Each structure stands twice: as C-alpha cells, then as structure tokens.
Amino acid sequence: MSLHLRPVQFVDTPVTHADETVARLAGGLQWFAAYEVIADGRRRTVPVTDVATLGDRAQALHAAITAPRAPLHLGERILRLDQPLVAGILNVTPDSFSDGGRHHADPHAAAAAGVDMAAAGAALVDLGGESTRPGAAQVWEGDEIARIVPVTERLARSGTPVSIDTRKAAVMEAALAAGASLVNDVSALLWDDRALEVVARAGCPVVLMHSPDPREGGHARTGYRDVLTEVFDWLEARIAAVTAAGIEHGRIIVDPGIGFGKTLAENLALINGLAIFHGLGCPIMLGASRKRMIGALDNEAPVTARLGGSLALALKGAEAGVQLLRVHDVAATVQALKIWRGLRDRALVGG
C-alpha cells in the first residue's frame, strides 16, 4: 500500500495543548495536531496521537517529519535550520528571466550584489551561470566556469556562503575549489554522470530538485495523477540513490521544483501541500520567487511586478516549515520573515 502523511491542523501555540496531542514540525517554529493520510488515492484525517495505529511506514514518516534538521556546515559558517532562512539568487547570465543579464560579464558588480544580499540578511547566495528557464540555450561548461569562478572567489573572500546552481560536474568542481560550499542541482545530480561522484567526494551539502525530465532540461509536461505524492516518491527514490552512492542523508536538501514541468494547478497543489515533504527527513528549499505562476494569477504581471506574489509564496513556505527560501528580493523577504517570526514568537507564549 502506498502511504503518505501531510501535517495539517497547525496550531498557534503548543502551550494550550497536552504534549502528546500536538507535534513539532522538523524542530522548527510550527506545531500541528493531525495528519492527512493519503493511501491508495484516498484521503482521511487522523490525530497525531493515532499515528502508531497506521503501521511501520506511518511511524517512520512521523519520525522524519518531527525530527529536528541538522545544521548546514558551509565553510566556516553554520546555518541552523530551526527557522526559515533566505538564499539570495545571483545570476551571472546574459539571458536570466529575472534580471535580464544585469550582472553578466562584470564579476566585481556581481560579487558586490551578493555581498549586499548577505548584508540584507541572506544566509547564503545561490550563484548561477546558466539559465534554466524554458527554452534557454545550453551553456558550454568552460563559459559557465568563466562566469562563476571570479564571483565565487570574491564572495568567499568576503565571508559570504555560496551555493553553486549548476548541473555540470566540471562547474561544481571549479566552484567548490573557488570557495563555494553547497551544490544546487536542478537535475538532482542526474544530468551529468560525474555529478554524483563530485558531490560525494567533496562531502558538501546538495539540493536535489524534482523535475519530470532532469536529463533533458526539466520542463517536459507529463500529466500527474497526484502531483504531491508523485513528486514525494520521486525525491524519496532519489535520496535513496544518492545516499547509496556515498552522500550523507544529513547533507541533502530537497526542492519540489516549482515551475519545472508543472501546470499552474500542479504548482498550486505543491505549494499547498509543502508540509508533506518533511516526511523525507531533509531540509526543504522553496524556489518560487518571481515565477510564472504569479503572472498567471495576476493578469500576466511581468517579472518586475511580481514582488507581492513572491512574498506571499515565501510566507506560505514559512508557514509550512520550509527551511530555505530561494528569492530574488532579499531585503523585502527578510523583512516579511521578521514580521512572521515576531507573530510566531508572540503566539508561542500564548498571546
């Protein structure tokens, strides 16, 4: 039997509940009182107190959902994952959908922009040298390396943690040698046959993102019966494969791949169901900033007019216990999260 658990019935504070009637979500700032049990296409809601009656699979999922996430070690920096953190998006491509190549061919300006993100509250900077938007041209790895290495070196010297957003093993190696400390791969280490070996040897954290066709670019439309459970199952299988190849489970971050080969309805279902992915036992990254779904819901708003939608999605992620929010607008997102955190802190003391 296929079985999944999605935390539901979130409570403002555990103070007014008996300890055994609510559970803490991934060691973070959210508590919940029940699960939506998804089994063989059927859904029902059960209290967390009844999880032991649902069998071994349910108990394993419950343990994964409630276990605190280990901190991320990024060079000399340690990132605690008991509250949502911001990863700032920094593109050094001529054809980025979000910034139109503003930092292309100017490593000084690009690095300065990354330092500004860190000063504004970003916990790390996610650096990319190849666009992964639909229809984007593939970049030769030599060109991609030339774009990202000078920026990585400058950011590393400044003390800014860097993740490298790439599918290519050679680019991963060059970025890690230049001072990057995390790999973010939209193909979940499937596009390049050497990528898995590179990450395992480096012993660095890695983001595994779901897409329906990771070897082809990530944007094929497949048609899901249940996008939430099918993305979960795909990521669960991928985690098993990479841990078998030598990557520690505690160094894996998962990303449901919003906008990659999914319809608007499927993206909305994933956003609404984000809490299910805690059952994988890994930190979650959400990358929904400025994406097409915002324009689809707001009269085709252009990329430059999607801040409000991006903030709404970031806060939805925070409410679902997402640990890493990958965003373009760092200062605005950090401010929104400070307000959210203030509200949570007040709720947790019963007010």
Short mmCIF file of C-alpha atoms in Angstrom, two decimals:
data_model
loop_
_atom_site.label_atom_id
_atom_site.label_comp_id
_atom_site.label_asym_id
_atom_site.label_seq_id
_atom_site.Cartn_x
_atom_site.Cartn_y
_atom_site.Cartn_z
CA MET A 1 0.00 0.00 0.00
CA SER A 2 1.24 3.49 -0.87
CA LEU A 3 1.01 5.75 2.19
CA HIS A 4 1.93 9.40 2.75
CA LEU A 5 1.42 11.76 5.67
CA ARG A 6 0.84 15.50 5.34
CA PRO A 7 0.86 17.55 8.56
CA VAL A 8 -2.38 19.55 8.92
CA GLN A 9 -4.34 21.40 11.63
CA PHE A 10 -1.47 23.69 12.58
CA VAL A 11 -1.85 25.37 15.97
CA ASP A 12 -0.76 28.85 17.03
CA THR A 13 0.92 27.55 20.15
CA PRO A 14 1.50 24.20 21.85
CA VAL A 15 1.03 25.88 25.24
CA THR A 16 -2.71 25.20 25.38
CA HIS A 17 -2.40 21.58 24.21
CA ALA A 18 -1.27 18.48 26.04
CA ASP A 19 2.20 17.46 24.87
CA GLU A 20 1.03 14.27 23.22
CA THR A 21 -1.77 15.91 21.19
CA VAL A 22 0.45 18.09 19.01
CA ALA A 23 3.78 17.50 17.28
CA ARG A 24 6.59 19.90 16.41
CA LEU A 25 7.40 20.18 12.72
CA ALA A 26 11.05 19.37 11.92
CA GLY A 27 12.31 21.05 15.08
CA GLY A 28 11.06 24.41 13.85
CA LEU A 29 8.51 27.01 14.88
CA GLN A 30 5.35 25.17 13.82
CA TRP A 31 3.17 22.65 15.67
CA PHE A 32 0.38 20.56 14.22
CA ALA A 33 -2.36 18.34 15.59
CA ALA A 34 -3.24 15.94 12.77
CA TYR A 35 -2.16 14.24 9.58
CA GLU A 36 -3.87 13.96 6.26
CA VAL A 37 -3.32 10.29 5.49
CA ILE A 38 -3.02 9.66 1.75
CA ALA A 39 -3.27 5.95 0.96
CA ASP A 40 -4.01 4.40 -2.43
CA GLY A 41 -5.64 7.60 -3.67
CA ARG A 42 -7.88 8.03 -0.62
CA ARG A 43 -7.54 10.79 1.95
CA ARG A 44 -8.60 11.00 5.58
CA THR A 45 -7.53 13.00 8.61
CA VAL A 46 -6.27 11.42 11.84
CA PRO A 47 -4.90 12.95 15.06
CA VAL A 48 -1.15 12.72 15.59
CA THR A 49 -1.94 10.55 18.61
CA ASP A 50 -3.17 7.82 16.26
CA VAL A 51 -0.08 7.56 14.08
CA ALA A 52 1.07 4.38 15.86
CA THR A 53 -2.06 2.62 14.62
CA LEU A 54 -1.18 3.27 10.96
CA GLY A 55 1.74 0.87 10.65
CA ASP A 56 5.51 0.97 10.31
CA ARG A 57 5.57 3.23 7.23
CA ALA A 58 3.50 5.89 9.01
CA GLN A 59 5.66 5.73 12.13
CA ALA A 60 8.81 6.16 10.04
CA LEU A 61 7.29 9.16 8.26
CA HIS A 62 6.21 10.66 11.58
CA ALA A 63 9.72 10.28 12.95
CA ALA A 64 11.16 12.02 9.87
CA ILE A 65 8.57 14.80 9.97
CA THR A 66 9.19 15.66 13.60
CA ALA A 67 12.97 15.19 13.82
CA PRO A 68 15.00 18.43 14.05
CA ARG A 69 17.11 19.13 11.00
CA ALA A 70 20.87 19.12 11.43
CA PRO A 71 22.63 22.45 10.86
CA LEU A 72 24.27 23.08 7.50
CA HIS A 73 28.05 23.48 7.58
CA LEU A 74 29.02 25.92 4.83
CA GLY A 75 32.73 26.51 5.14
CA GLU A 76 33.27 28.40 8.38
CA ARG A 77 29.58 29.24 8.69
CA ILE A 78 26.98 27.06 10.38
CA LEU A 79 23.35 27.63 9.45
CA ARG A 80 20.78 26.47 11.98
CA LEU A 81 17.56 25.24 10.39
CA ASP A 82 15.08 25.82 13.19
CA GLN A 83 13.57 28.82 11.36
CA PRO A 84 13.28 29.85 7.69
CA LEU A 85 16.40 31.28 6.06
CA VAL A 86 16.81 33.22 2.83
CA ALA A 87 19.04 32.21 -0.08
CA GLY A 88 19.61 35.15 -2.42
CA ILE A 89 19.55 34.44 -6.15
CA LEU A 90 22.52 35.85 -8.07
CA ASN A 91 22.61 35.21 -11.82
CA VAL A 92 25.63 35.95 -13.99
CA THR A 93 23.95 35.00 -17.25
CA PRO A 94 23.06 37.19 -20.24
CA ASP A 95 19.57 35.67 -20.52
CA SER A 96 18.23 35.35 -16.98
CA PHE A 97 14.45 35.63 -16.89
CA SER A 98 14.56 37.75 -13.74
CA ASP A 99 17.29 40.35 -14.20
CA GLY A 100 18.00 40.45 -17.92
CA GLY A 101 21.71 39.81 -17.54
CA ARG A 102 22.34 42.79 -15.25
CA HIS A 103 25.44 41.16 -13.70
CA HIS A 104 26.74 39.37 -16.79
CA ALA A 105 30.45 39.89 -17.58
CA ASP A 106 31.06 42.09 -14.51
CA PRO A 107 32.32 39.93 -11.64
CA HIS A 108 33.04 42.96 -9.43
CA ALA A 109 29.46 44.20 -9.65
CA ALA A 110 28.05 40.68 -9.31
CA ALA A 111 30.08 39.99 -6.17
CA ALA A 112 29.09 43.36 -4.74
CA ALA A 113 25.44 42.48 -5.33
CA GLY A 114 25.97 39.18 -3.49
CA VAL A 115 27.61 40.93 -0.55
CA ASP A 116 24.67 43.34 -0.46
CA MET A 117 22.32 40.34 -0.26
CA ALA A 118 24.23 38.97 2.71
CA ALA A 119 24.16 42.39 4.38
CA ALA A 120 20.39 42.49 3.83
CA GLY A 121 20.00 39.19 5.67
CA ALA A 122 20.58 36.39 3.14
CA ALA A 123 22.08 33.34 4.83
CA LEU A 124 23.74 32.34 1.56
CA VAL A 125 23.99 33.42 -2.06
CA ASP A 126 22.92 30.99 -4.79
CA LEU A 127 25.09 31.72 -7.82
CA GLY A 128 24.17 30.56 -11.31
CA GLY A 129 25.95 30.85 -14.64
CA GLU A 130 23.38 29.15 -16.87
CA SER A 131 19.70 29.96 -17.25
CA THR A 132 17.30 27.07 -16.64
CA ARG A 133 14.19 28.87 -17.90
CA PRO A 134 12.15 27.03 -20.56
CA GLY A 135 13.84 27.23 -23.94
CA ALA A 136 17.16 28.58 -22.65
CA ALA A 137 20.26 27.64 -24.64
CA GLN A 138 22.73 25.25 -23.06
CA VAL A 139 25.98 26.90 -21.98
CA TRP A 140 29.37 25.29 -22.60
CA GLU A 141 30.91 24.35 -19.27
CA GLY A 142 34.03 26.44 -19.96
CA ASP A 143 31.94 29.57 -20.38
CA GLU A 144 29.92 28.77 -17.28
CA ILE A 145 33.11 28.30 -15.24
CA ALA A 146 34.48 31.60 -16.52
CA ARG A 147 31.29 33.33 -15.39
CA ILE A 148 31.05 31.93 -11.89
CA VAL A 149 34.61 31.43 -10.61
CA PRO A 150 35.63 35.12 -10.27
CA VAL A 151 32.37 35.89 -8.47
CA THR A 152 32.65 32.85 -6.20
CA GLU A 153 36.21 33.78 -5.23
CA ARG A 154 35.22 37.33 -4.33
CA LEU A 155 32.19 36.25 -2.33
CA ALA A 156 34.17 33.57 -0.49
CA ARG A 157 36.85 36.14 0.44
CA SER A 158 34.12 38.37 1.85
CA GLY A 159 32.86 35.55 4.09
CA THR A 160 29.60 35.14 2.18
CA PRO A 161 28.46 31.50 1.91
CA VAL A 162 27.98 30.50 -1.74
CA SER A 163 25.94 27.73 -3.29
CA ILE A 164 26.56 26.93 -6.94
CA ASP A 165 23.48 26.46 -9.10
CA THR A 166 24.61 24.11 -11.87
CA ARG A 167 24.02 20.72 -13.49
CA LYS A 168 27.61 20.25 -14.65
CA ALA A 169 30.25 18.32 -12.71
CA ALA A 170 33.13 20.44 -14.01
CA VAL A 171 31.38 23.62 -12.92
CA MET A 172 30.70 22.10 -9.49
CA GLU A 173 34.38 21.23 -9.11
CA ALA A 174 35.53 24.70 -10.17
CA ALA A 175 33.07 26.48 -7.90
CA LEU A 176 33.87 24.30 -4.88
CA ALA A 177 37.60 24.89 -5.45
CA ALA A 178 36.92 28.64 -5.63
CA GLY A 179 35.11 28.65 -2.28
CA ALA A 180 31.53 27.55 -2.81
CA SER A 181 30.22 25.23 -0.12
CA LEU A 182 26.92 23.85 -1.45
CA VAL A 183 25.71 22.44 -4.79
CA ASN A 184 22.20 23.25 -6.02
CA ASP A 185 21.35 21.00 -8.97
CA VAL A 186 18.01 21.33 -10.78
CA SER A 187 18.59 17.84 -12.20
CA ALA A 188 19.16 16.19 -8.79
CA LEU A 189 22.62 15.01 -9.97
CA LEU A 190 21.16 13.20 -12.99
CA TRP A 191 22.14 15.47 -15.90
CA ASP A 192 25.89 14.86 -15.66
CA ASP A 193 27.09 11.33 -14.99
CA ARG A 194 30.03 12.62 -12.90
CA ALA A 195 28.00 14.99 -10.70
CA LEU A 196 27.14 12.42 -8.05
CA GLU A 197 30.78 11.43 -7.67
CA VAL A 198 31.89 15.06 -7.41
CA VAL A 199 29.44 15.89 -4.62
CA ALA A 200 30.12 12.66 -2.73
CA ARG A 201 33.87 13.27 -2.86
CA ALA A 202 33.50 16.91 -1.76
CA GLY A 203 31.27 15.97 1.17
CA CYS A 204 29.29 19.18 0.70
CA PRO A 205 25.55 19.73 1.11
CA VAL A 206 23.47 19.33 -2.04
CA VAL A 207 20.00 20.41 -3.18
CA LEU A 208 18.11 17.74 -5.12
CA MET A 209 15.31 19.32 -7.15
CA HIS A 210 12.45 17.45 -8.77
CA SER A 211 11.75 17.77 -12.47
CA PRO A 212 9.97 15.37 -14.81
CA ASP A 213 12.90 15.11 -17.24
CA PRO A 214 16.16 16.01 -15.47
CA ARG A 215 18.34 14.74 -18.30
CA GLU A 216 16.51 16.82 -20.90
CA GLY A 217 16.13 20.20 -19.23
CA GLY A 218 13.38 19.81 -16.66
CA HIS A 219 10.36 21.32 -18.38
CA ALA A 220 8.51 18.44 -20.03
CA ARG A 221 4.80 18.13 -19.24
CA THR A 222 3.90 14.64 -18.07
CA GLY A 223 0.44 14.76 -16.50
CA TYR A 224 0.28 13.68 -12.87
CA ARG A 225 -2.47 11.70 -11.18
CA ASP A 226 -1.41 13.19 -7.84
CA VAL A 227 1.46 15.65 -8.21
CA LEU A 228 2.07 15.86 -4.45
CA THR A 229 2.65 12.16 -3.81
CA GLU A 230 4.40 11.54 -7.15
CA VAL A 231 6.95 14.32 -6.53
CA PHE A 232 7.43 12.97 -2.99
CA ASP A 233 8.04 9.44 -4.29
CA TRP A 234 10.50 10.67 -6.93
CA LEU A 235 12.51 12.60 -4.35
CA GLU A 236 12.38 9.68 -1.91
CA ALA A 237 13.84 7.38 -4.58
CA ARG A 238 16.47 9.93 -5.50
CA ILE A 239 17.54 10.35 -1.87
CA ALA A 240 17.92 6.58 -1.60
CA ALA A 241 20.09 6.52 -4.73
CA VAL A 242 22.44 9.31 -3.69
CA THR A 243 22.86 8.04 -0.13
CA ALA A 244 23.70 4.61 -1.53
CA ALA A 245 26.39 6.34 -3.59
CA GLY A 246 28.02 7.89 -0.53
CA ILE A 247 26.28 11.22 0.13
CA GLU A 248 25.20 11.55 3.76
CA HIS A 249 21.47 11.93 4.30
CA GLY A 250 22.12 14.88 6.62
CA ARG A 251 23.69 16.81 3.75
CA ILE A 252 20.70 16.53 1.41
CA ILE A 253 18.18 19.32 0.84
CA VAL A 254 15.08 18.74 -1.28
CA ASP A 255 13.26 21.10 -3.64
CA PRO A 256 9.86 20.19 -5.18
CA GLY A 257 10.75 22.09 -8.36
CA ILE A 258 8.03 24.73 -8.62
CA GLY A 259 7.59 25.71 -12.27
CA PHE A 260 9.60 22.83 -13.70
CA GLY A 261 7.32 20.80 -15.97
CA LYS A 262 4.20 21.54 -13.93
CA THR A 263 0.94 23.29 -14.70
CA LEU A 264 -0.41 26.17 -12.65
CA ALA A 265 -2.79 23.79 -10.87
CA GLU A 266 0.06 21.39 -10.10
CA ASN A 267 2.26 24.19 -8.77
CA LEU A 268 -0.55 25.38 -6.52
CA ALA A 269 -1.10 21.84 -5.23
CA LEU A 270 2.60 21.55 -4.37
CA ILE A 271 2.61 24.89 -2.56
CA ASN A 272 -0.50 23.96 -0.58
CA GLY A 273 0.95 20.55 0.29
CA LEU A 274 4.54 21.55 1.07
CA ALA A 275 4.47 20.09 4.57
CA ILE A 276 4.32 16.57 3.14
CA PHE A 277 7.97 16.85 2.08
CA HIS A 278 9.14 16.91 5.71
CA GLY A 279 8.48 13.18 5.55
CA LEU A 280 11.69 12.88 3.52
CA GLY A 281 13.65 13.85 6.64
CA CYS A 282 15.58 16.59 4.83
CA PRO A 283 15.52 20.39 4.87
CA ILE A 284 13.26 21.86 2.16
CA MET A 285 14.19 24.60 -0.29
CA LEU A 286 11.37 26.52 -1.98
CA GLY A 287 12.16 28.41 -5.18
CA ALA A 288 9.00 30.23 -6.26
CA SER A 289 10.28 33.80 -6.44
CA ARG A 290 9.03 35.79 -9.48
CA LYS A 291 7.92 32.62 -11.23
CA ARG A 292 5.38 32.29 -13.99
CA MET A 293 2.61 31.12 -11.66
CA ILE A 294 2.48 34.62 -10.14
CA GLY A 295 1.86 36.20 -13.53
CA ALA A 296 -0.71 33.53 -14.33
CA LEU A 297 -2.70 34.51 -11.23
CA ASP A 298 -2.31 38.27 -11.69
CA ASN A 299 -3.24 39.36 -15.21
CA GLU A 300 0.11 38.30 -16.69
CA ALA A 301 2.10 40.58 -14.39
CA PRO A 302 5.65 40.92 -15.77
CA VAL A 303 8.66 39.59 -13.88
CA THR A 304 9.46 43.04 -12.50
CA ALA A 305 5.98 43.31 -10.95
CA ARG A 306 5.87 40.03 -9.00
CA LEU A 307 7.21 41.09 -5.60
CA GLY A 308 3.86 40.81 -3.83
CA GLY A 309 3.25 37.33 -5.17
CA SER A 310 6.79 36.27 -4.32
CA LEU A 311 6.35 37.41 -0.72
CA ALA A 312 3.01 35.61 -0.45
CA LEU A 313 4.64 32.36 -1.60
CA ALA A 314 7.62 32.83 0.73
CA LEU A 315 5.33 33.29 3.73
CA LYS A 316 3.28 30.29 2.67
CA GLY A 317 6.53 28.33 2.69
CA ALA A 318 7.42 29.62 6.15
CA GLU A 319 4.01 28.54 7.43
CA ALA A 320 4.70 25.05 6.05
CA GLY A 321 8.05 24.85 7.84
CA VAL A 322 10.28 25.35 4.78
CA GLN A 323 13.85 25.96 5.93
CA LEU A 324 15.35 27.68 2.85
CA LEU A 325 13.58 30.25 0.69
CA ARG A 326 15.36 30.95 -2.58
CA VAL A 327 14.45 34.52 -3.57
CA HIS A 328 15.42 37.47 -5.75
CA ASP A 329 14.17 40.21 -3.41
CA VAL A 330 16.23 39.54 -0.31
CA ALA A 331 15.57 42.64 1.79
CA ALA A 332 11.80 42.53 1.33
CA THR A 333 11.65 38.80 2.07
CA VAL A 334 13.85 39.12 5.17
CA GLN A 335 11.61 41.90 6.47
CA ALA A 336 8.47 39.82 5.83
CA LEU A 337 10.02 36.90 7.71
CA LYS A 338 10.96 39.14 10.65
CA ILE A 339 7.31 40.14 11.00
CA TRP A 340 6.24 36.50 10.62
CA ARG A 341 8.78 35.48 13.28
CA GLY A 342 7.53 38.18 15.64
CA LEU A 343 3.99 36.88 15.28
CA ARG A 344 5.15 33.30 15.88
CA ASP A 345 7.15 34.27 18.94
CA ARG A 346 4.14 36.01 20.44
CA ALA A 347 1.87 33.06 19.66
CA LEU A 348 4.29 30.63 21.27
CA VAL A 349 3.99 32.37 24.62
CA GLY A 350 0.21 32.16 24.40
CA GLY A 351 -0.67 35.62 23.15
#
